[in-house]
């Protein structure tokens, strides 16, 4: 298997998402319109999550999202301009 930048980044996120969220857990911001207190860290979806119909790649990205949400992440940036992400 060839290790490209996207694969490396995905692996790093998978392994480090819990530690990263713990490290910034004290960095929270309040959403002005709702008063909701959220982590000052979100997950972008452009490029890394633009995997089309590749079932295996989609499942790997789903693992990253599950870890992100389980660790307290709550904001995921997405747009129709991001392809299939």
PDB file of N, CA, C and O in Angstrom:
ATOM      1  N   UNK A   1       0.846  -1.184   0.000  1.00  0.00           N
ATOM      2  CA  UNK A   1       0.000   0.000   0.000  1.00  0.00           C
ATOM      3  C   UNK A   1       0.888   1.243   0.000  1.00  0.00           C
ATOM      4  O   UNK A   1       1.802   1.368   0.799  1.00  0.00           O
ATOM      5  N   UNK A   2       0.604   2.151  -0.887  1.00  0.00           N
ATOM      6  CA  UNK A   2       1.349   3.405  -0.981  1.00  0.00           C
ATOM      7  C   UNK A   2       0.809   4.391   0.047  1.00  0.00           C
ATOM      8  O   UNK A   2      -0.394   4.570   0.173  1.00  0.00           O
ATOM      9  N   UNK A   3       1.698   5.021   0.780  1.00  0.00           N
ATOM     10  CA  UNK A   3       1.278   5.999   1.784  1.00  0.00           C
ATOM     11  C   UNK A   3       1.367   7.390   1.178  1.00  0.00           C
ATOM     12  O   UNK A   3       2.455   7.918   0.983  1.00  0.00           O
ATOM     13  N   UNK A   4       0.225   7.963   0.848  1.00  0.00           N
ATOM     14  CA  UNK A   4       0.207   9.321   0.316  1.00  0.00           C
ATOM     15  C   UNK A   4      -0.199  10.289   1.425  1.00  0.00           C
ATOM     16  O   UNK A   4      -0.467   9.895   2.555  1.00  0.00           O
ATOM     17  N   UNK A   5      -0.220  11.565   1.107  1.00  0.00           N
ATOM     18  CA  UNK A   5      -0.513  12.591   2.101  1.00  0.00           C
ATOM     19  C   UNK A   5      -1.892  12.407   2.723  1.00  0.00           C
ATOM     20  O   UNK A   5      -2.068  12.545   3.921  1.00  0.00           O
ATOM     21  N   UNK A   6      -2.879  12.071   1.910  1.00  0.00           N
ATOM     22  CA  UNK A   6      -4.236  11.898   2.421  1.00  0.00           C
ATOM     23  C   UNK A   6      -4.306  10.729   3.400  1.00  0.00           C
ATOM     24  O   UNK A   6      -4.909  10.831   4.466  1.00  0.00           O
ATOM     25  N   UNK A   7      -3.669   9.607   3.043  1.00  0.00           N
ATOM     26  CA  UNK A   7      -3.672   8.441   3.932  1.00  0.00           C
ATOM     27  C   UNK A   7      -2.952   8.743   5.237  1.00  0.00           C
ATOM     28  O   UNK A   7      -3.397   8.345   6.316  1.00  0.00           O
ATOM     29  N   UNK A   8      -1.835   9.440   5.137  1.00  0.00           N
ATOM     30  CA  UNK A   8      -1.104   9.812   6.350  1.00  0.00           C
ATOM     31  C   UNK A   8      -1.952  10.706   7.245  1.00  0.00           C
ATOM     32  O   UNK A   8      -2.047  10.495   8.449  1.00  0.00           O
ATOM     33  N   UNK A   9      -2.586  11.718   6.646  1.00  0.00           N
ATOM     34  CA  UNK A   9      -3.412  12.651   7.423  1.00  0.00           C
ATOM     35  C   UNK A   9      -4.568  11.917   8.087  1.00  0.00           C
ATOM     36  O   UNK A   9      -4.879  12.159   9.258  1.00  0.00           O
ATOM     37  N   UNK A  10      -5.206  11.014   7.351  1.00  0.00           N
ATOM     38  CA  UNK A  10      -6.324  10.264   7.913  1.00  0.00           C
ATOM     39  C   UNK A  10      -5.858   9.400   9.081  1.00  0.00           C
ATOM     40  O   UNK A  10      -6.494   9.354  10.127  1.00  0.00           O
ATOM     41  N   UNK A  11      -4.713   8.740   8.931  1.00  0.00           N
ATOM     42  CA  UNK A  11      -4.177   7.928  10.010  1.00  0.00           C
ATOM     43  C   UNK A  11      -3.831   8.764  11.232  1.00  0.00           C
ATOM     44  O   UNK A  11      -4.106   8.382  12.362  1.00  0.00           O
ATOM     45  N   UNK A  12      -3.243   9.916  10.984  1.00  0.00           N
ATOM     46  CA  UNK A  12      -2.880  10.806  12.089  1.00  0.00           C
ATOM     47  C   UNK A  12      -4.124  11.283  12.823  1.00  0.00           C
ATOM     48  O   UNK A  12      -4.146  11.342  14.054  1.00  0.00           O
ATOM     49  N   UNK A  13      -5.159  11.596  12.070  1.00  0.00           N
ATOM     50  CA  UNK A  13      -6.410  12.042  12.699  1.00  0.00           C
ATOM     51  C   UNK A  13      -7.024  10.905  13.494  1.00  0.00           C
ATOM     52  O   UNK A  13      -7.456  11.086  14.626  1.00  0.00           O
ATOM     53  N   UNK A  14      -7.037   9.714  12.906  1.00  0.00           N
ATOM     54  CA  UNK A  14      -7.626   8.567  13.593  1.00  0.00           C
ATOM     55  C   UNK A  14      -6.918   8.308  14.917  1.00  0.00           C
ATOM     56  O   UNK A  14      -7.549   8.080  15.940  1.00  0.00           O
ATOM     57  N   UNK A  15      -5.597   8.351  14.902  1.00  0.00           N
ATOM     58  CA  UNK A  15      -4.835   8.069  16.111  1.00  0.00           C
ATOM     59  C   UNK A  15      -4.854   9.222  17.107  1.00  0.00           C
ATOM     60  O   UNK A  15      -4.821   9.019  18.309  1.00  0.00           O
ATOM     61  N   UNK A  16      -4.905  10.440  16.594  1.00  0.00           N
ATOM     62  CA  UNK A  16      -4.738  11.581  17.462  1.00  0.00           C
ATOM     63  C   UNK A  16      -5.970  12.377  17.801  1.00  0.00           C
ATOM     64  O   UNK A  16      -5.889  13.326  18.554  1.00  0.00           O
ATOM     65  N   UNK A  17      -7.120  12.008  17.284  1.00  0.00           N
ATOM     66  CA  UNK A  17      -8.305  12.842  17.502  1.00  0.00           C
ATOM     67  C   UNK A  17      -8.666  12.927  18.980  1.00  0.00           C
ATOM     68  O   UNK A  17      -8.990  14.001  19.476  1.00  0.00           O
ATOM     69  N   UNK A  18      -8.567  11.828  19.711  1.00  0.00           N
ATOM     70  CA  UNK A  18      -8.894  11.881  21.138  1.00  0.00           C
ATOM     71  C   UNK A  18      -7.942  12.792  21.892  1.00  0.00           C
ATOM     72  O   UNK A  18      -8.364  13.613  22.699  1.00  0.00           O
ATOM     73  N   UNK A  19      -6.643  12.654  21.626  1.00  0.00           N
ATOM     74  CA  UNK A  19      -5.665  13.480  22.309  1.00  0.00           C
ATOM     75  C   UNK A  19      -5.838  14.949  21.933  1.00  0.00           C
ATOM     76  O   UNK A  19      -5.716  15.830  22.773  1.00  0.00           O
ATOM     77  N   UNK A  20      -6.107  15.220  20.673  1.00  0.00           N
ATOM     78  CA  UNK A  20      -6.279  16.600  20.230  1.00  0.00           C
ATOM     79  C   UNK A  20      -7.486  17.237  20.906  1.00  0.00           C
ATOM     80  O   UNK A  20      -7.430  18.386  21.347  1.00  0.00           O
ATOM     81  N   UNK A  21      -8.572  16.507  21.008  1.00  0.00           N
ATOM     82  CA  UNK A  21      -9.774  17.057  21.638  1.00  0.00           C
ATOM     83  C   UNK A  21      -9.571  17.270  23.132  1.00  0.00           C
ATOM     84  O   UNK A  21     -10.044  18.246  23.690  1.00  0.00           O
ATOM     85  N   UNK A  22      -8.858  16.369  23.771  1.00  0.00           N
ATOM     86  CA  UNK A  22      -8.563  16.553  25.194  1.00  0.00           C
ATOM     87  C   UNK A  22      -7.708  17.796  25.386  1.00  0.00           C
ATOM     88  O   UNK A  22      -7.926  18.597  26.289  1.00  0.00           O
ATOM     89  N   UNK A  23      -6.731  17.991  24.498  1.00  0.00           N
ATOM     90  CA  UNK A  23      -5.825  19.131  24.622  1.00  0.00           C
ATOM     91  C   UNK A  23      -6.542  20.459  24.462  1.00  0.00           C
ATOM     92  O   UNK A  23      -6.147  21.453  25.054  1.00  0.00           O
ATOM     93  N   UNK A  24      -7.603  20.500  23.670  1.00  0.00           N
ATOM     94  CA  UNK A  24      -8.299  21.765  23.449  1.00  0.00           C
ATOM     95  C   UNK A  24      -9.653  21.816  24.143  1.00  0.00           C
ATOM     96  O   UNK A  24     -10.429  22.728  23.926  1.00  0.00           O
ATOM     97  N   UNK A  25      -9.925  20.837  24.992  1.00  0.00           N
ATOM     98  CA  UNK A  25     -11.234  20.777  25.642  1.00  0.00           C
ATOM     99  C   UNK A  25     -11.558  22.053  26.406  1.00  0.00           C
ATOM    100  O   UNK A  25     -12.716  22.426  26.527  1.00  0.00           O
ATOM    101  N   UNK A  26     -10.540  22.713  26.919  1.00  0.00           N
ATOM    102  CA  UNK A  26     -10.801  23.937  27.655  1.00  0.00           C
ATOM    103  C   UNK A  26     -11.032  25.125  26.718  1.00  0.00           C
ATOM    104  O   UNK A  26     -11.490  26.170  27.155  1.00  0.00           O
ATOM    105  N   UNK A  27     -10.715  24.957  25.436  1.00  0.00           N
ATOM    106  CA  UNK A  27     -10.929  26.026  24.464  1.00  0.00           C
ATOM    107  C   UNK A  27     -12.331  25.907  23.893  1.00  0.00           C
ATOM    108  O   UNK A  27     -12.572  25.163  22.960  1.00  0.00           O
ATOM    109  N   UNK A  28     -13.240  26.615  24.480  1.00  0.00           N
ATOM    110  CA  UNK A  28     -14.625  26.569  24.027  1.00  0.00           C
ATOM    111  C   UNK A  28     -15.066  27.955  23.612  1.00  0.00           C
ATOM    112  O   UNK A  28     -14.525  28.960  24.058  1.00  0.00           O
ATOM    113  N   UNK A  29     -16.047  27.976  22.745  1.00  0.00           N
ATOM    114  CA  UNK A  29     -16.639  29.238  22.309  1.00  0.00           C
ATOM    115  C   UNK A  29     -18.150  29.129  22.437  1.00  0.00           C
ATOM    116  O   UNK A  29     -18.714  28.054  22.333  1.00  0.00           O
ATOM    117  N   UNK A  30     -18.768  30.255  22.630  1.00  0.00           N
ATOM    118  CA  UNK A  30     -20.220  30.295  22.732  1.00  0.00           C
ATOM    119  C   UNK A  30     -20.805  30.752  21.412  1.00  0.00           C
ATOM    120  O   UNK A  30     -20.376  31.756  20.839  1.00  0.00           O
ATOM    121  N   UNK A  31     -21.781  30.002  20.914  1.00  0.00           N
ATOM    122  CA  UNK A  31     -22.490  30.383  19.696  1.00  0.00           C
ATOM    123  C   UNK A  31     -23.407  31.540  20.076  1.00  0.00           C
ATOM    124  O   UNK A  31     -24.309  31.371  20.910  1.00  0.00           O
ATOM    125  N   UNK A  32     -23.192  32.729  19.498  1.00  0.00           N
ATOM    126  CA  UNK A  32     -23.962  33.909  19.912  1.00  0.00           C
ATOM    127  C   UNK A  32     -25.482  33.747  19.799  1.00  0.00           C
ATOM    128  O   UNK A  32     -26.206  34.152  20.696  1.00  0.00           O
ATOM    129  N   UNK A  33     -25.951  33.133  18.730  1.00  0.00           N
ATOM    130  CA  UNK A  33     -27.401  33.072  18.519  1.00  0.00           C
ATOM    131  C   UNK A  33     -28.111  32.079  19.431  1.00  0.00           C
ATOM    132  O   UNK A  33     -29.293  32.224  19.706  1.00  0.00           O
ATOM    133  N   UNK A  34     -27.386  31.045  19.922  1.00  0.00           N
ATOM    134  CA  UNK A  34     -28.029  30.020  20.740  1.00  0.00           C
ATOM    135  C   UNK A  34     -27.494  29.931  22.158  1.00  0.00           C
ATOM    136  O   UNK A  34     -28.141  29.339  23.025  1.00  0.00           O
ATOM    137  N   UNK A  35     -26.305  30.484  22.402  1.00  0.00           N
ATOM    138  CA  UNK A  35     -25.690  30.371  23.707  1.00  0.00           C
ATOM    139  C   UNK A  35     -25.026  29.020  23.936  1.00  0.00           C
ATOM    140  O   UNK A  35     -24.485  28.768  25.008  1.00  0.00           O
ATOM    141  N   UNK A  36     -25.058  28.139  22.920  1.00  0.00           N
ATOM    142  CA  UNK A  36     -24.451  26.817  23.050  1.00  0.00           C
ATOM    143  C   UNK A  36     -22.934  26.955  23.180  1.00  0.00           C
ATOM    144  O   UNK A  36     -22.302  27.708  22.455  1.00  0.00           O
ATOM    145  N   UNK A  37     -22.362  26.211  24.106  1.00  0.00           N
ATOM    146  CA  UNK A  37     -20.927  26.220  24.334  1.00  0.00           C
ATOM    147  C   UNK A  37     -20.317  25.037  23.579  1.00  0.00           C
ATOM    148  O   UNK A  37     -20.625  23.884  23.877  1.00  0.00           O
ATOM    149  N   UNK A  38     -19.453  25.304  22.593  1.00  0.00           N
ATOM    150  CA  UNK A  38     -18.881  24.242  21.767  1.00  0.00           C
ATOM    151  C   UNK A  38     -17.359  24.330  21.783  1.00  0.00           C
ATOM    152  O   UNK A  38     -16.777  25.374  22.064  1.00  0.00           O
ATOM    153  N   UNK A  39     -16.712  23.208  21.490  1.00  0.00           N
ATOM    154  CA  UNK A  39     -15.262  23.206  21.375  1.00  0.00           C
ATOM    155  C   UNK A  39     -14.833  24.142  20.258  1.00  0.00           C
ATOM    156  O   UNK A  39     -15.511  24.270  19.239  1.00  0.00           O
ATOM    157  N   UNK A  40     -13.686  24.764  20.439  1.00  0.00           N
ATOM    158  CA  UNK A  40     -13.160  25.679  19.423  1.00  0.00           C
ATOM    159  C   UNK A  40     -12.358  24.903  18.391  1.00  0.00           C
ATOM    160  O   UNK A  40     -11.376  25.377  17.845  1.00  0.00           O
ATOM    161  N   UNK A  41     -12.777  23.694  18.109  1.00  0.00           N
ATOM    162  CA  UNK A  41     -12.120  22.823  17.133  1.00  0.00           C
ATOM    163  C   UNK A  41     -13.214  22.164  16.319  1.00  0.00           C
ATOM    164  O   UNK A  41     -14.175  21.644  16.871  1.00  0.00           O
ATOM    165  N   UNK A  42     -13.068  22.212  15.015  1.00  0.00           N
ATOM    166  CA  UNK A  42     -14.033  21.509  14.190  1.00  0.00           C
ATOM    167  C   UNK A  42     -13.275  20.594  13.250  1.00  0.00           C
ATOM    168  O   UNK A  42     -12.056  20.538  13.258  1.00  0.00           O
ATOM    169  N   UNK A  43     -14.010  19.852  12.468  1.00  0.00           N
ATOM    170  CA  UNK A  43     -13.393  18.975  11.493  1.00  0.00           C
ATOM    171  C   UNK A  43     -13.854  19.418  10.121  1.00  0.00           C
ATOM    172  O   UNK A  43     -15.053  19.531   9.862  1.00  0.00           O
ATOM    173  N   UNK A  44     -12.895  19.698   9.260  1.00  0.00           N
ATOM    174  CA  UNK A  44     -13.213  20.008   7.874  1.00  0.00           C
ATOM    175  C   UNK A  44     -13.364  18.719   7.088  1.00  0.00           C
ATOM    176  O   UNK A  44     -12.826  17.684   7.462  1.00  0.00           O
ATOM    177  N   UNK A  45     -14.091  18.757   6.017  1.00  0.00           N
ATOM    178  CA  UNK A  45     -14.324  17.526   5.262  1.00  0.00           C
ATOM    179  C   UNK A  45     -13.806  17.586   3.828  1.00  0.00           C
ATOM    180  O   UNK A  45     -13.847  16.599   3.121  1.00  0.00           O
ATOM    181  N   UNK A  46     -13.304  18.717   3.398  1.00  0.00           N
ATOM    182  CA  UNK A  46     -12.851  18.847   2.026  1.00  0.00           C
ATOM    183  C   UNK A  46     -11.610  17.994   1.792  1.00  0.00           C
ATOM    184  O   UNK A  46     -10.755  17.872   2.647  1.00  0.00           O
ATOM    185  N   UNK A  47     -11.481  17.416   0.656  1.00  0.00           N
ATOM    186  CA  UNK A  47     -10.384  16.548   0.213  1.00  0.00           C
ATOM    187  C   UNK A  47     -10.313  15.229   0.964  1.00  0.00           C
ATOM    188  O   UNK A  47     -10.488  14.174   0.368  1.00  0.00           O
ATOM    189  N   UNK A  48     -10.052  15.239   2.254  1.00  0.00           N
ATOM    190  CA  UNK A  48      -9.885  13.989   2.992  1.00  0.00           C
ATOM    191  C   UNK A  48     -11.127  13.112   2.915  1.00  0.00           C
ATOM    192  O   UNK A  48     -11.031  11.897   2.797  1.00  0.00           O
ATOM    193  N   UNK A  49     -12.301  13.710   2.948  1.00  0.00           N
ATOM    194  CA  UNK A  49     -13.538  12.933   2.940  1.00  0.00           C
ATOM    195  C   UNK A  49     -14.163  12.825   1.547  1.00  0.00           C
ATOM    196  O   UNK A  49     -15.212  12.223   1.391  1.00  0.00           O
ATOM    197  N   UNK A  50     -13.532  13.367   0.545  1.00  0.00           N
ATOM    198  CA  UNK A  50     -14.040  13.314  -0.830  1.00  0.00           C
ATOM    199  C   UNK A  50     -13.552  12.025  -1.480  1.00  0.00           C
ATOM    200  O   UNK A  50     -12.615  12.022  -2.272  1.00  0.00           O
ATOM    201  N   UNK A  51     -14.190  10.903  -1.133  1.00  0.00           N
ATOM    202  CA  UNK A  51     -13.741   9.588  -1.602  1.00  0.00           C
ATOM    203  C   UNK A  51     -14.707   8.930  -2.578  1.00  0.00           C
ATOM    204  O   UNK A  51     -14.527   7.774  -2.948  1.00  0.00           O
ATOM    205  N   UNK A  52     -15.732   9.650  -2.982  1.00  0.00           N
ATOM    206  CA  UNK A  52     -16.664   9.097  -3.970  1.00  0.00           C
ATOM    207  C   UNK A  52     -17.394   7.870  -3.459  1.00  0.00           C
ATOM    208  O   UNK A  52     -17.829   7.817  -2.318  1.00  0.00           O
ATOM    209  N   UNK A  53     -17.479   6.845  -4.318  1.00  0.00           N
ATOM    210  CA  UNK A  53     -18.228   5.629  -3.989  1.00  0.00           C
ATOM    211  C   UNK A  53     -17.355   4.507  -3.422  1.00  0.00           C
ATOM    212  O   UNK A  53     -17.799   3.372  -3.321  1.00  0.00           O
ATOM    213  N   UNK A  54     -16.129   4.814  -3.047  1.00  0.00           N
ATOM    214  CA  UNK A  54     -15.206   3.820  -2.501  1.00  0.00           C
ATOM    215  C   UNK A  54     -15.696   3.388  -1.112  1.00  0.00           C
ATOM    216  O   UNK A  54     -15.552   4.117  -0.131  1.00  0.00           O
ATOM    217  N   UNK A  55     -16.275   2.202  -1.030  1.00  0.00           N
ATOM    218  CA  UNK A  55     -16.902   1.714   0.205  1.00  0.00           C
ATOM    219  C   UNK A  55     -15.882   1.584   1.335  1.00  0.00           C
ATOM    220  O   UNK A  55     -16.166   1.961   2.479  1.00  0.00           O
ATOM    221  N   UNK A  56     -14.711   1.077   1.047  1.00  0.00           N
ATOM    222  CA  UNK A  56     -13.690   0.911   2.083  1.00  0.00           C
ATOM    223  C   UNK A  56     -13.222   2.273   2.591  1.00  0.00           C
ATOM    224  O   UNK A  56     -13.104   2.483   3.806  1.00  0.00           O
ATOM    225  N   UNK A  57     -12.978   3.197   1.686  1.00  0.00           N
ATOM    226  CA  UNK A  57     -12.545   4.544   2.099  1.00  0.00           C
ATOM    227  C   UNK A  57     -13.634   5.231   2.909  1.00  0.00           C
ATOM    228  O   UNK A  57     -13.346   5.913   3.896  1.00  0.00           O
ATOM    229  N   UNK A  58     -14.885   5.046   2.529  1.00  0.00           N
ATOM    230  CA  UNK A  58     -15.987   5.645   3.288  1.00  0.00           C
ATOM    231  C   UNK A  58     -16.044   5.095   4.704  1.00  0.00           C
ATOM    232  O   UNK A  58     -16.270   5.835   5.664  1.00  0.00           O
ATOM    233  N   UNK A  59     -15.851   3.788   4.874  1.00  0.00           N
ATOM    234  CA  UNK A  59     -15.883   3.196   6.208  1.00  0.00           C
ATOM    235  C   UNK A  59     -14.735   3.716   7.059  1.00  0.00           C
ATOM    236  O   UNK A  59     -14.909   3.990   8.246  1.00  0.00           O
ATOM    237  N   UNK A  60     -13.573   3.883   6.469  1.00  0.00           N
ATOM    238  CA  UNK A  60     -12.441   4.433   7.219  1.00  0.00           C
ATOM    239  C   UNK A  60     -12.738   5.856   7.675  1.00  0.00           C
ATOM    240  O   UNK A  60     -12.399   6.238   8.793  1.00  0.00           O
ATOM    241  N   UNK A  61     -13.350   6.645   6.808  1.00  0.00           N
ATOM    242  CA  UNK A  61     -13.698   8.024   7.192  1.00  0.00           C
ATOM    243  C   UNK A  61     -14.783   8.020   8.258  1.00  0.00           C
ATOM    244  O   UNK A  61     -14.791   8.857   9.163  1.00  0.00           O
ATOM    245  N   UNK A  62     -15.694   7.052   8.188  1.00  0.00           N
ATOM    246  CA  UNK A  62     -16.742   6.931   9.206  1.00  0.00           C
ATOM    247  C   UNK A  62     -16.122   6.635  10.572  1.00  0.00           C
ATOM    248  O   UNK A  62     -16.593   7.133  11.598  1.00  0.00           O
ATOM    249  N   UNK A  63     -15.032   5.837  10.593  1.00  0.00           N
ATOM    250  CA  UNK A  63     -14.333   5.568  11.848  1.00  0.00           C
ATOM    251  C   UNK A  63     -13.769   6.855  12.445  1.00  0.00           C
ATOM    252  O   UNK A  63     -13.834   7.069  13.648  1.00  0.00           O
ATOM    253  N   UNK A  64     -13.215   7.706  11.596  1.00  0.00           N
ATOM    254  CA  UNK A  64     -12.682   8.989  12.058  1.00  0.00           C
ATOM    255  C   UNK A  64     -13.803   9.835  12.652  1.00  0.00           C
ATOM    256  O   UNK A  64     -13.663  10.420  13.725  1.00  0.00           O
ATOM    257  N   UNK A  65     -14.941   9.890  11.970  1.00  0.00           N
ATOM    258  CA  UNK A  65     -16.067  10.677  12.471  1.00  0.00           C
ATOM    259  C   UNK A  65     -16.589  10.120  13.799  1.00  0.00           C
ATOM    260  O   UNK A  65     -16.909  10.885  14.713  1.00  0.00           O
ATOM    261  N   UNK A  66     -16.667   8.798  13.906  1.00  0.00           N
ATOM    262  CA  UNK A  66     -17.122   8.203  15.172  1.00  0.00           C
ATOM    263  C   UNK A  66     -16.182   8.575  16.314  1.00  0.00           C
ATOM    264  O   UNK A  66     -16.621   8.925  17.416  1.00  0.00           O
ATOM    265  N   UNK A  67     -14.873   8.508  16.072  1.00  0.00           N
ATOM    266  CA  UNK A  67     -13.897   8.870  17.105  1.00  0.00           C
ATOM    267  C   UNK A  67     -14.013  10.341  17.465  1.00  0.00           C
ATOM    268  O   UNK A  67     -13.959  10.715  18.643  1.00  0.00           O
ATOM    269  N   UNK A  68     -14.184  11.188  16.459  1.00  0.00           N
ATOM    270  CA  UNK A  68     -14.324  12.627  16.673  1.00  0.00           C
ATOM    271  C   UNK A  68     -15.541  12.923  17.552  1.00  0.00           C
ATOM    272  O   UNK A  68     -15.453  13.654  18.537  1.00  0.00           O
ATOM    273  N   UNK A  69     -16.672  12.321  17.231  1.00  0.00           N
ATOM    274  CA  UNK A  69     -17.899  12.553  17.996  1.00  0.00           C
ATOM    275  C   UNK A  69     -17.814  11.939  19.392  1.00  0.00           C
ATOM    276  O   UNK A  69     -18.247  12.551  20.370  1.00  0.00           O
ATOM    277  N   UNK A  70     -17.219  10.747  19.499  1.00  0.00           N
ATOM    278  CA  UNK A  70     -17.090  10.089  20.800  1.00  0.00           C
ATOM    279  C   UNK A  70     -16.204  10.892  21.748  1.00  0.00           C
ATOM    280  O   UNK A  70     -16.402  10.866  22.962  1.00  0.00           O
ATOM    281  N   UNK A  71     -15.245  11.628  21.181  1.00  0.00           N
ATOM    282  CA  UNK A  71     -14.338  12.419  22.009  1.00  0.00           C
ATOM    283  C   UNK A  71     -14.896  13.804  22.321  1.00  0.00           C
ATOM    284  O   UNK A  71     -14.233  14.612  22.942  1.00  0.00           O
ATOM    285  N   UNK A  72     -16.111  14.076  21.866  1.00  0.00           N
ATOM    286  CA  UNK A  72     -16.739  15.346  22.192  1.00  0.00           C
ATOM    287  C   UNK A  72     -16.785  16.353  21.067  1.00  0.00           C
ATOM    288  O   UNK A  72     -17.297  17.454  21.235  1.00  0.00           O
ATOM    289  N   UNK A  73     -16.261  15.988  19.898  1.00  0.00           N
ATOM    290  CA  UNK A  73     -16.338  16.890  18.751  1.00  0.00           C
ATOM    291  C   UNK A  73     -17.784  17.092  18.336  1.00  0.00           C
ATOM    292  O   UNK A  73     -18.619  16.198  18.500  1.00  0.00           O
ATOM    293  N   UNK A  74     -18.089  18.280  17.827  1.00  0.00           N
ATOM    294  CA  UNK A  74     -19.490  18.522  17.477  1.00  0.00           C
ATOM    295  C   UNK A  74     -19.680  19.366  16.217  1.00  0.00           C
ATOM    296  O   UNK A  74     -20.802  19.503  15.758  1.00  0.00           O
ATOM    297  N   UNK A  75     -18.622  19.908  15.664  1.00  0.00           N
ATOM    298  CA  UNK A  75     -18.767  20.760  14.487  1.00  0.00           C
ATOM    299  C   UNK A  75     -18.026  20.135  13.311  1.00  0.00           C
ATOM    300  O   UNK A  75     -16.828  19.844  13.403  1.00  0.00           O
ATOM    301  N   UNK A  76     -18.743  19.906  12.214  1.00  0.00           N
ATOM    302  CA  UNK A  76     -18.134  19.358  11.005  1.00  0.00           C
ATOM    303  C   UNK A  76     -18.465  20.298   9.859  1.00  0.00           C
ATOM    304  O   UNK A  76     -19.634  20.553   9.561  1.00  0.00           O
ATOM    305  N   UNK A  77     -17.427  20.832   9.254  1.00  0.00           N
ATOM    306  CA  UNK A  77     -17.570  21.775   8.152  1.00  0.00           C
ATOM    307  C   UNK A  77     -17.789  21.000   6.860  1.00  0.00           C
ATOM    308  O   UNK A  77     -17.029  20.094   6.535  1.00  0.00           O
ATOM    309  N   UNK A  78     -18.819  21.360   6.118  1.00  0.00           N
ATOM    310  CA  UNK A  78     -19.097  20.694   4.860  1.00  0.00           C
ATOM    311  C   UNK A  78     -19.772  21.676   3.908  1.00  0.00           C
ATOM    312  O   UNK A  78     -20.349  22.669   4.322  1.00  0.00           O
ATOM    313  N   UNK A  79     -19.685  21.378   2.629  1.00  0.00           N
ATOM    314  CA  UNK A  79     -20.264  22.230   1.597  1.00  0.00           C
ATOM    315  C   UNK A  79     -20.482  21.400   0.345  1.00  0.00           C
ATOM    316  O   UNK A  79     -19.709  20.475   0.078  1.00  0.00           O
ATOM    317  N   UNK A  80     -21.480  21.717  -0.453  1.00  0.00           N
ATOM    318  CA  UNK A  80     -21.647  21.028  -1.734  1.00  0.00           C
ATOM    319  C   UNK A  80     -20.423  21.203  -2.649  1.00  0.00           C
ATOM    320  O   UNK A  80     -20.188  20.391  -3.523  1.00  0.00           O
ATOM    321  N   UNK A  81     -19.639  22.225  -2.416  1.00  0.00           N
ATOM    322  CA  UNK A  81     -18.440  22.457  -3.213  1.00  0.00           C
ATOM    323  C   UNK A  81     -17.320  21.463  -2.885  1.00  0.00           C
ATOM    324  O   UNK A  81     -16.318  21.423  -3.562  1.00  0.00           O
ATOM    325  N   UNK A  82     -17.486  20.671  -1.830  1.00  0.00           N
ATOM    326  CA  UNK A  82     -16.456  19.738  -1.390  1.00  0.00           C
ATOM    327  C   UNK A  82     -16.566  18.383  -2.065  1.00  0.00           C
ATOM    328  O   UNK A  82     -16.058  17.393  -1.558  1.00  0.00           O
ATOM    329  N   UNK A  83     -17.244  18.278  -3.169  1.00  0.00           N
ATOM    330  CA  UNK A  83     -17.377  16.997  -3.859  1.00  0.00           C
ATOM    331  C   UNK A  83     -18.283  16.057  -3.089  1.00  0.00           C
ATOM    332  O   UNK A  83     -19.304  16.454  -2.554  1.00  0.00           O
ATOM    333  N   UNK A  84     -17.883  14.802  -3.001  1.00  0.00           N
ATOM    334  CA  UNK A  84     -18.713  13.791  -2.335  1.00  0.00           C
ATOM    335  C   UNK A  84     -18.537  13.775  -0.825  1.00  0.00           C
ATOM    336  O   UNK A  84     -19.167  12.978  -0.137  1.00  0.00           O
ATOM    337  N   UNK A  85     -17.686  14.634  -0.301  1.00  0.00           N
ATOM    338  CA  UNK A  85     -17.445  14.625   1.149  1.00  0.00           C
ATOM    339  C   UNK A  85     -18.708  14.981   1.898  1.00  0.00           C
ATOM    340  O   UNK A  85     -18.876  14.670   3.032  1.00  0.00           O
TER     341      UNK A  85
END
